[in-house]
Amino acid sequence: MGVRKRERAEAIKEAKKTTYMAKLNNCPTSPRKMRLMADLVRGEKIDKALNILKFSSKESSRKLEKLLLSAINNWQQKNEDASVEDADLFVKEIRVDGGTMLKRLRPAPQGRAHRIRKRSNHVTLVLAANDNTQSN
């Protein structure tokens, strides 16, 4: 392996040590419905984001709440000596991408058929610690 490639690989490895993320793949909700909830928690501190998701009546909020708790748990696994309250974590990035579509046929009048697309999505959530220099 070349020097540049090795240095780049070490830099990526160091960046992964400070990245706390969780992924939810093939969630059977349309991406549009999931983005409504994702937009509410993007950039929020984790305690406020958990409250938003807990008290929302939408089905996608339950799945995002579990995903956020998983990301917090991933942070705790990497920082066993620190407490979550003192860390001042916030939702740095949340992406909702389209997943696979199940294509079904629905009978229509006069012998026709309409295609029904049952959508799914992939959600990626990244947490970050709030530094003193950064204001959020």
C-alpha positions in Angstrom: 0.0 0.0 0.0 1.3 3.5 -0.9 2.1 6.1 1.7 -0.8 8.4 0.7 -3.3 5.5 0.7 -2.1 4.4 4.2 -2.3 8.0 5.6 -5.8 8.4 4.1 -6.9 5.1 5.6 -5.6 6.1 9.1 -7.4 9.5 8.8 -10.7 7.7 8.0 -10.1 5.3 10.9 -9.5 8.2 13.3 -12.6 10.0 12.0 -14.7 6.9 12.6 -13.7 6.9 16.3 -15.4 10.2 16.8 -18.5 9.4 14.6 -21.5 8.1 16.4 -24.2 6.8 14.0 -27.0 4.4 13.5 -28.7 3.1 10.4 -32.2 1.9 9.7 -32.5 0.0 6.4 -35.6 -1.1 4.5 -38.1 0.6 6.8 -41.6 0.0 5.3 -42.7 3.6 5.3 -42.6 6.0 2.4 -39.5 8.3 2.4 -41.8 11.4 2.2 -43.6 10.5 5.5 -40.3 9.7 7.2 -38.7 13.0 6.1 -41.5 14.9 7.8 -40.3 13.6 11.2 -36.6 13.7 10.3 -36.9 17.4 9.5 -38.2 18.1 13.0 -35.2 16.6 14.8 -32.4 17.7 12.5 -30.0 19.9 14.5 -31.8 19.4 17.8 -30.2 18.3 21.1 -30.9 14.7 21.9 -33.2 15.3 24.9 -35.3 17.7 22.9 -35.3 15.3 19.8 -36.4 12.4 22.0 -39.3 14.5 23.4 -40.4 15.5 19.9 -40.4 11.9 18.7 -42.0 10.5 21.9 -45.0 12.8 21.8 -45.6 12.8 18.1 -48.6 10.7 16.9 -47.0 9.6 13.6 -45.9 6.0 13.1 -42.5 7.0 11.7 -41.7 8.8 14.9 -41.6 5.5 16.9 -39.0 4.1 14.4 -36.9 7.3 14.5 -37.0 7.3 18.3 -35.6 3.7 18.4 -33.0 4.7 15.9 -31.9 7.8 18.0 -31.7 5.6 21.1 -29.5 3.2 19.2 -27.2 6.1 18.1 -27.0 7.2 21.8 -26.1 3.7 22.8 -23.4 3.6 20.1 -22.0 6.8 21.7 -22.0 5.2 25.1 -20.2 2.1 23.8 -17.3 4.3 22.5 -17.3 6.6 25.6 -17.9 4.4 28.6 -16.4 6.8 31.1 -18.5 9.8 30.1 -22.2 10.5 30.8 -24.7 11.4 28.1 -26.0 14.5 30.0 -22.5 16.1 30.2 -21.7 15.3 26.5 -24.2 17.8 25.0 -24.9 15.6 22.0 -27.1 16.8 19.1 -28.4 15.3 15.8 -25.7 16.4 13.4 -27.1 14.7 10.3 -30.2 12.7 9.5 -30.7 11.4 5.9 -33.7 9.6 4.5 -33.1 7.8 1.3 -35.5 5.8 -0.8 -35.2 2.0 -0.4 -36.6 -0.8 -2.5 -40.1 -0.7 -3.9 -42.5 -3.6 -3.8 -44.5 -3.4 -7.0 -48.1 -4.7 -6.9 -51.0 -4.7 -9.3 -54.4 -3.4 -8.4 -57.4 -4.4 -10.6 -58.9 -1.4 -12.5 -62.1 -1.0 -14.5 -62.4 -2.5 -18.0 -59.8 -5.2 -17.5 -57.0 -2.9 -16.8 -54.5 -2.9 -13.9 -52.9 -0.1 -12.0 -49.4 -0.5 -10.5 -49.2 0.1 -6.7 -45.7 1.0 -5.4 -45.1 0.1 -1.8 -42.2 2.2 -0.8 -39.5 1.7 1.8 -36.6 3.9 3.0 -33.2 3.9 4.6 -32.4 6.3 7.4 -28.9 7.4 8.5 -28.6 9.3 11.8 -25.3 10.9 12.9 -24.7 12.4 16.4 -22.0 14.9 17.3 -20.8 16.4 20.6 -21.4 20.1 20.9 -18.0 21.9 21.3 -17.7 25.2 23.2 -16.7 27.0 20.1 -19.7 25.9 18.2 -23.1 27.4 19.0 -26.3 25.5 18.4 
